[in-house]
mmCIF file of C-alpha atoms and ligand atoms in Angstrom:
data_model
loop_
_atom_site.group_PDB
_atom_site.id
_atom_site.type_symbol
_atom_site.label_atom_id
_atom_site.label_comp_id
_atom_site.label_asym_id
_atom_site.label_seq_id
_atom_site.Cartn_x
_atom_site.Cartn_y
_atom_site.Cartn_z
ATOM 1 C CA UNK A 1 62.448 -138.430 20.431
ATOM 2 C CA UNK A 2 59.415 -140.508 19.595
ATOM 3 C CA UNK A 3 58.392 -140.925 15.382
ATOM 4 C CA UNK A 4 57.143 -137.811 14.589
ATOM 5 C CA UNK A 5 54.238 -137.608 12.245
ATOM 6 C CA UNK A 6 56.300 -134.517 10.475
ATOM 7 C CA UNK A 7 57.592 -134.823 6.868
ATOM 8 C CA UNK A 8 61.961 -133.508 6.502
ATOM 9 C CA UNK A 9 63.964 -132.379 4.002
ATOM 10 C CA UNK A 10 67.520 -134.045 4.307
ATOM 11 C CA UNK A 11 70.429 -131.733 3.299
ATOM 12 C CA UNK A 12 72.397 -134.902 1.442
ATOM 13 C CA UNK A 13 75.668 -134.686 -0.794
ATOM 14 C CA UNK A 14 76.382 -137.905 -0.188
ATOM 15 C CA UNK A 15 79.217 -138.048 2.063
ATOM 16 C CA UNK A 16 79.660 -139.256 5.380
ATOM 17 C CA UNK A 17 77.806 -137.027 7.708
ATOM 18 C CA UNK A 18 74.951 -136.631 5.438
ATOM 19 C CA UNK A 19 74.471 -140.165 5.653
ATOM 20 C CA UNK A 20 74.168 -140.506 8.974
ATOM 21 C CA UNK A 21 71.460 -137.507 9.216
ATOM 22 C CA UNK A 22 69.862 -139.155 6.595
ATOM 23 C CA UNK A 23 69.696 -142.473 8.897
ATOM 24 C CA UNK A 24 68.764 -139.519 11.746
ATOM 25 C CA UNK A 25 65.913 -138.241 9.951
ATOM 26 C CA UNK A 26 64.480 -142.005 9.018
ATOM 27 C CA UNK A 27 64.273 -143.291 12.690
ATOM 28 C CA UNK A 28 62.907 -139.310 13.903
ATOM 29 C CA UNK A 29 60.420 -138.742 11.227
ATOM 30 C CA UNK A 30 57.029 -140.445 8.946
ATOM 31 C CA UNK A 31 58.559 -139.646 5.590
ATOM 32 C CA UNK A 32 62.013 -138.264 4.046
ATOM 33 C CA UNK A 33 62.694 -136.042 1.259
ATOM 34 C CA UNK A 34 66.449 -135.537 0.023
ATOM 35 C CA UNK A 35 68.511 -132.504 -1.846
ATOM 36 C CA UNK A 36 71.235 -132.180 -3.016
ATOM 37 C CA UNK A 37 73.594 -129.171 -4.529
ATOM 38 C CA UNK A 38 75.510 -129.271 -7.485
ATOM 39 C CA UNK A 39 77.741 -126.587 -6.808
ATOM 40 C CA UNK A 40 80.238 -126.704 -9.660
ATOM 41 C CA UNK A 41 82.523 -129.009 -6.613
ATOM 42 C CA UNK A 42 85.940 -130.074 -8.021
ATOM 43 C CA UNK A 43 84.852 -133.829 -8.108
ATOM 44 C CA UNK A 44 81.357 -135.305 -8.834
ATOM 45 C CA UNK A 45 82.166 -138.468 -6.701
ATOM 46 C CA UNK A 46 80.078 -136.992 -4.179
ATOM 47 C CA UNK A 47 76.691 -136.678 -6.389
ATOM 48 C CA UNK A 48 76.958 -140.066 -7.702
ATOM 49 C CA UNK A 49 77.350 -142.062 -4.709
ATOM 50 C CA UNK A 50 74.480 -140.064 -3.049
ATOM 51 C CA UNK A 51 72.403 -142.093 -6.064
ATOM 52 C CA UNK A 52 73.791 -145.425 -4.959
ATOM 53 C CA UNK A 53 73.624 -144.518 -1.199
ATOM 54 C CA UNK A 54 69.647 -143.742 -1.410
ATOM 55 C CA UNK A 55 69.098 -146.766 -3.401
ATOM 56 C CA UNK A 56 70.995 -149.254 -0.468
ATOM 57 C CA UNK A 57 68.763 -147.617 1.927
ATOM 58 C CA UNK A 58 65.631 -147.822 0.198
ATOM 59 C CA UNK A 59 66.425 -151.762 -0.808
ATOM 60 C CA UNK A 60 68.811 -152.699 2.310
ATOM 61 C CA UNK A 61 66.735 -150.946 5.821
ATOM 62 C CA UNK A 62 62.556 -152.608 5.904
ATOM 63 C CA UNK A 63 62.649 -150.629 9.032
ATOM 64 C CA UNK A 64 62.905 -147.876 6.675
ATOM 65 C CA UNK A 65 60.973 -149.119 4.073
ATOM 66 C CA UNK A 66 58.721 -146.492 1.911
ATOM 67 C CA UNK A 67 59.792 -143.965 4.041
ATOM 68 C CA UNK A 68 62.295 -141.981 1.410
ATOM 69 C CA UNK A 69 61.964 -139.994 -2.003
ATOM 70 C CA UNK A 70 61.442 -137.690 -3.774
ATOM 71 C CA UNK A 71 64.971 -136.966 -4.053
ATOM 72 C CA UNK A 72 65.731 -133.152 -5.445
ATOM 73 C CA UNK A 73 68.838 -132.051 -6.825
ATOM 74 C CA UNK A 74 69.409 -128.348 -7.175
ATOM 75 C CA UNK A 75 72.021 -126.237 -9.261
ATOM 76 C CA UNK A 76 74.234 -123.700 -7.747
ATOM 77 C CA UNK A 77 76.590 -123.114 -10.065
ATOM 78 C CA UNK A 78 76.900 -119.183 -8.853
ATOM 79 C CA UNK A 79 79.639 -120.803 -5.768
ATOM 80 C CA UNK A 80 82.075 -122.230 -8.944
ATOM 81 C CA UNK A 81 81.387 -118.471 -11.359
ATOM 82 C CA UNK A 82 82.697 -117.080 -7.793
ATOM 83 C CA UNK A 83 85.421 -119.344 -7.257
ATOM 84 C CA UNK A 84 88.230 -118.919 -5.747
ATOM 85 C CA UNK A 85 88.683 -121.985 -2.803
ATOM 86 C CA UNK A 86 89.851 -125.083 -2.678
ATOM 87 C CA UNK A 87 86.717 -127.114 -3.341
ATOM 88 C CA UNK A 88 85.618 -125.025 -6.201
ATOM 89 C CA UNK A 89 88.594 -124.492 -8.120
ATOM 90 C CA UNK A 90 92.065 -125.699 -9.175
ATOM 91 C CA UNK A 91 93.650 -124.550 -6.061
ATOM 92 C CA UNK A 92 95.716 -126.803 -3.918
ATOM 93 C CA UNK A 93 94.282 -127.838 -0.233
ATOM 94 C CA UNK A 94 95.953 -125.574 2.053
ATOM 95 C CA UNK A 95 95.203 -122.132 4.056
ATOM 96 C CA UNK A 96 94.264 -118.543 3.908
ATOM 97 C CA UNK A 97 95.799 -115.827 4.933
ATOM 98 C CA UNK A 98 93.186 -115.793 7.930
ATOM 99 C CA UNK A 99 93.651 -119.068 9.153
ATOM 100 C CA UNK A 100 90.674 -120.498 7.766
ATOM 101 C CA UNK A 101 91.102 -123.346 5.525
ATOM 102 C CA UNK A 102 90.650 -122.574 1.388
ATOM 103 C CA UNK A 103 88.076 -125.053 1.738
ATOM 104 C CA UNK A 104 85.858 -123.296 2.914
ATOM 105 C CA UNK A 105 83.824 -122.276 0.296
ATOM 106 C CA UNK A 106 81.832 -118.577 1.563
ATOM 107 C CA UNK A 107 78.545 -118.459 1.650
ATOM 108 C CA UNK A 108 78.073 -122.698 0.622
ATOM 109 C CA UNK A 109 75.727 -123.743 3.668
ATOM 110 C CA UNK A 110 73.812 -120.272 3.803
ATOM 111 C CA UNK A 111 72.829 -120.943 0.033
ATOM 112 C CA UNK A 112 71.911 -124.490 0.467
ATOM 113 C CA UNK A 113 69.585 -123.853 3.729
ATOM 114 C CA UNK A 114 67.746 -120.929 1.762
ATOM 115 C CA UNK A 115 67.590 -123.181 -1.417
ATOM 116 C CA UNK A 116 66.497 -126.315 0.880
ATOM 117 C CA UNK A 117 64.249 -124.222 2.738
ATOM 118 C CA UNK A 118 62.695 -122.202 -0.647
ATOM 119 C CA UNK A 119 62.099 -126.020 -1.479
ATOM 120 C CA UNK A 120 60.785 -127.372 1.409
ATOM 121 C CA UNK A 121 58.442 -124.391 1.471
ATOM 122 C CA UNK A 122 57.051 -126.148 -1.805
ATOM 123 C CA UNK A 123 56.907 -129.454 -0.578
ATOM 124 C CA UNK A 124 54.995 -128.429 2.280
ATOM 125 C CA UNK A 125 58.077 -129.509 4.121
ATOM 126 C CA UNK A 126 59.015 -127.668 7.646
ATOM 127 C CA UNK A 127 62.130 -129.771 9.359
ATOM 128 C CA UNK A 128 65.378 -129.220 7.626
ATOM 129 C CA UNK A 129 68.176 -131.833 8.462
ATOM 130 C CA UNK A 130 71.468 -130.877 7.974
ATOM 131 C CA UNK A 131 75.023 -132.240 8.881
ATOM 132 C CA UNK A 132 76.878 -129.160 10.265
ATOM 133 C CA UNK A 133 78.957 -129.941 13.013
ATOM 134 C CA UNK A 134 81.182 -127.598 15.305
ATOM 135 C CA UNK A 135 83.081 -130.081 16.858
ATOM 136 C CA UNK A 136 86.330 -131.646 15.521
ATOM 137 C CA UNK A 137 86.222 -129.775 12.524
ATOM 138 C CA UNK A 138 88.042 -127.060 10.586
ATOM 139 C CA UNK A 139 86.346 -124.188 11.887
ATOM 140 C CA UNK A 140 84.273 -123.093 9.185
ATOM 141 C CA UNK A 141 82.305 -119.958 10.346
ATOM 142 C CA UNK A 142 78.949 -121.746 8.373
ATOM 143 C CA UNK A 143 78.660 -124.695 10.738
ATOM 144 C CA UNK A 144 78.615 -123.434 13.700
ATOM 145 C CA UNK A 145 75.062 -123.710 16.390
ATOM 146 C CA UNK A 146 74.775 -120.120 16.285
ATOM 147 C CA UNK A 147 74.896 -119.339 12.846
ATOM 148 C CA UNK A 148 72.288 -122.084 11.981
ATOM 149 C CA UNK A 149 69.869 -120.860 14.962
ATOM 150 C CA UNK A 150 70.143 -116.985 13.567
ATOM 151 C CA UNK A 151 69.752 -118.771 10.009
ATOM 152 C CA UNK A 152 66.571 -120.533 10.763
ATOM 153 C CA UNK A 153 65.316 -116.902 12.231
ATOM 154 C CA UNK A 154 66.127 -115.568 9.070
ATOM 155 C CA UNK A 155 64.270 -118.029 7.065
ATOM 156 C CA UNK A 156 61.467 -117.714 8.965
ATOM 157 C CA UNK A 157 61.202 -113.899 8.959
ATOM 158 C CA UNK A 158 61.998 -114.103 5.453
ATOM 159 C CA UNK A 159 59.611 -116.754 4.160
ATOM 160 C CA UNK A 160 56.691 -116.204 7.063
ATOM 161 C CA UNK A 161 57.196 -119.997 7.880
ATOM 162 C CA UNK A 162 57.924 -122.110 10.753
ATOM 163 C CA UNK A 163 60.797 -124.272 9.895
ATOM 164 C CA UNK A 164 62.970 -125.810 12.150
ATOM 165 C CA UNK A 165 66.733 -126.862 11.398
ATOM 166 C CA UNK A 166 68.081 -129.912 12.902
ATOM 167 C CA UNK A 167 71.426 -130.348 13.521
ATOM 168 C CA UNK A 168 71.704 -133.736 14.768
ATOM 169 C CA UNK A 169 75.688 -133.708 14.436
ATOM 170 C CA UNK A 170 76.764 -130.384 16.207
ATOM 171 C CA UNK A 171 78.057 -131.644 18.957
ATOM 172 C CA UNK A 172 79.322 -134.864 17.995
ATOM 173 C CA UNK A 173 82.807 -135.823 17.226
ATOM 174 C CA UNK A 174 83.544 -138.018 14.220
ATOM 175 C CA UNK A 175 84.144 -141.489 16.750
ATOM 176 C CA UNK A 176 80.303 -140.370 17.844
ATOM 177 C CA UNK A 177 79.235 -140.135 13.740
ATOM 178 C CA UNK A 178 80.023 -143.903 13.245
ATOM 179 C CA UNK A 179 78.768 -144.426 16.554
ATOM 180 C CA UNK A 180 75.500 -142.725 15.595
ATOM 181 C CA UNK A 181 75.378 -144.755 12.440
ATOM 182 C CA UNK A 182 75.631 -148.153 14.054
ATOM 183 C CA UNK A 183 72.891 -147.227 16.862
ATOM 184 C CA UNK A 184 70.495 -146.596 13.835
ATOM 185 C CA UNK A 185 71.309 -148.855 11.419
ATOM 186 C CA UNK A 186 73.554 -151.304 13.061
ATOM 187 C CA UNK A 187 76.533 -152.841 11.325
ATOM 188 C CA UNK A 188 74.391 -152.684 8.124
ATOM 189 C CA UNK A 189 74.443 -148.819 7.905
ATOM 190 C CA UNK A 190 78.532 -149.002 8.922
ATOM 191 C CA UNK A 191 79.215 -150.891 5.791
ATOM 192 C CA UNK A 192 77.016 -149.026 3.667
ATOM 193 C CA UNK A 193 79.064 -145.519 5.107
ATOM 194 C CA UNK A 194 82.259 -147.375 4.867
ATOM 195 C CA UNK A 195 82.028 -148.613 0.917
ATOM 196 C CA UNK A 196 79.673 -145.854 -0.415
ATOM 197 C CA UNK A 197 79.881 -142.406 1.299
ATOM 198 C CA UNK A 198 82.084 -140.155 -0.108
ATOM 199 C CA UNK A 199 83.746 -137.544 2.341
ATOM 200 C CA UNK A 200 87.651 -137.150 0.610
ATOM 201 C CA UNK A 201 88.009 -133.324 -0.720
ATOM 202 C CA UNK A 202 89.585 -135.158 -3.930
ATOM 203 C CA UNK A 203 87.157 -137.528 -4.539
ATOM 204 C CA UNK A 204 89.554 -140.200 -4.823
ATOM 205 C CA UNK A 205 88.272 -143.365 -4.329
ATOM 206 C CA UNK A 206 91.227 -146.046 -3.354
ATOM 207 C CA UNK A 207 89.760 -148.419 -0.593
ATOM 208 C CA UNK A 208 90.719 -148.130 3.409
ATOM 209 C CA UNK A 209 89.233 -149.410 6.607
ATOM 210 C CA UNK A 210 87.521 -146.678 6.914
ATOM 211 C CA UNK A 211 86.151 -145.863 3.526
ATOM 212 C CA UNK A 212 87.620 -144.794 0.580
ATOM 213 C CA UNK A 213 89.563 -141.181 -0.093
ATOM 214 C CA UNK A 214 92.988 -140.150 -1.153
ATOM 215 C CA UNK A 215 94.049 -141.219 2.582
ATOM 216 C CA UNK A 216 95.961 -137.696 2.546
ATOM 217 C CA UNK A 217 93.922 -134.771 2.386
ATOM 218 C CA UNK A 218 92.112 -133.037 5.752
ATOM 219 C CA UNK A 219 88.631 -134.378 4.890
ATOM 220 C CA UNK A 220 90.373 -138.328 4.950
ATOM 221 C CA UNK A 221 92.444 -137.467 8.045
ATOM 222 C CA UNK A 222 89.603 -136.617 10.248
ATOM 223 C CA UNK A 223 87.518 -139.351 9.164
ATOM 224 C CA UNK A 224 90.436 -142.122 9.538
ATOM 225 C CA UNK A 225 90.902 -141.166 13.083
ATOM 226 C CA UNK A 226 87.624 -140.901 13.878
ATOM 227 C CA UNK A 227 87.141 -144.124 12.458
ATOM 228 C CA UNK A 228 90.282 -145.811 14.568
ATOM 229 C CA UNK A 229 88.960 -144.176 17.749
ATOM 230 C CA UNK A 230 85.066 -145.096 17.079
ATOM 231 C CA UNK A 231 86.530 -148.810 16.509
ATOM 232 C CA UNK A 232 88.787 -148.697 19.825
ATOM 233 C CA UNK A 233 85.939 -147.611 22.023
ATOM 234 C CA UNK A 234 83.680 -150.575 20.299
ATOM 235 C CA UNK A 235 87.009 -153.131 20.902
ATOM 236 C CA UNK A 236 86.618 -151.611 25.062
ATOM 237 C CA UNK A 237 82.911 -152.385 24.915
ATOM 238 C CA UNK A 238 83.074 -155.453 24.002
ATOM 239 C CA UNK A 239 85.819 -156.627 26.171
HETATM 240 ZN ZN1 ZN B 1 91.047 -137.280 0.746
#
């Protein structure tokens, strides 16, 4: 994909994935506007490294330089006045009765692409980035291709636009998110992921390898061993 002369709208809490879509959207497109959701989410870790994150990238990248901003964030406290899961409550990590786990939070990424897109109908904006991913994941309903391609139908019959949604994680496994980080923003943009992006469903922020977390909880499992495997493949590169 060449630069395109298009304006997006980054989906961006802050956390790991976002990051790297963020870093997606930079090398793909001429400018970059970012939202984020304040949902009511158990921690605020998340919103207040996305601050720090933007500012690394807008001081750290000159490839990137003049390229981000505005940045938007939107309320949606109606997800914590319905409660009820893991992320949005005082409820312990663990799973429903379906099989799904209670971190799933119903409805989350169906609000934020109608709120991102009722906003980038204002900004003129027509690409949508967002981080949903259906691989190596916990098998929330919201993130998979097919609901985003009959979301982005419904968005455009609803709205009579054009927008396009851009998944540039769906099929990638977490190894292939750091990966996708270090092709487009080299060992710079690893660093930056490792000591700033927040991805840990407790917000807990005690230092690893591979970033900081509680170390425990799903959200830190699947990004330490996709770290440990991303690393591995690098070590068998270089050899
Ligand atoms: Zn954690």
């Amino acid at each position: 994909m060449t630069v395109s002369n298009r304006n997006a709208l980054v989906l961006f809490s802050g956390g790991q994935d976002s990051t790297a879509c963020l870093a997606w959207a930079l090398t793909n497109f001429a400018h970059v506007e970012t939202v984020g959701f304040d949902y009511g989410q158990r921690h605020a870790a998340e919103l207040a490294a996305r601050k720090t994150i933007l500012g690394r990238i807008a001081a750290g990248f000159p490839e990137w330089h003049g390229k981000t901003g505005p940045d938007h964030v939107l309320g949606l406290g109606v997800l914590a006045e319905i409660g009820g899961t893991a992320l949005t409550g005082d409820i312990s990590i663990g799973r429903r009765a379906d099989g799904l786990p209670n971190t799933f939070v119903p409805g989350r990424n169906l609000l934020f692409l109608a709120a991102a897109a009722a906003l980038a109908s204002r900004r003129g904006i027509h690409d949508l980035v967002g981080g949903m991913c259906e691989t190596d994941y916990s098998g929330y309903p919201d993130c998979r291709a097919e609901t985003i391609e009959a979301m982005q139908r419904t968005l455009n019959l609803g709205m009579a636009e054009e927008f396009r949604i851009h998944t540039p994680l769906m099929r990638l496994d977490k190894a292939a998110t750091w990966r996708l980080a270090e092709e487009l923003g080299a060992e710079r943009l690893v660093t930056l992921t490792i000591e700033e992006t927040v991805t840990c469903y407790e917000g807990a922020s005690m230092r690893h390898a591979w970033g900081r977390g509680c170390g425990s909880c799903p959200a830190c499992g699947l990004r330490a061993a996709g770290y440990a495997r991303y690393i591995e493949e690098k070590t068998s590169r270089i050899r």
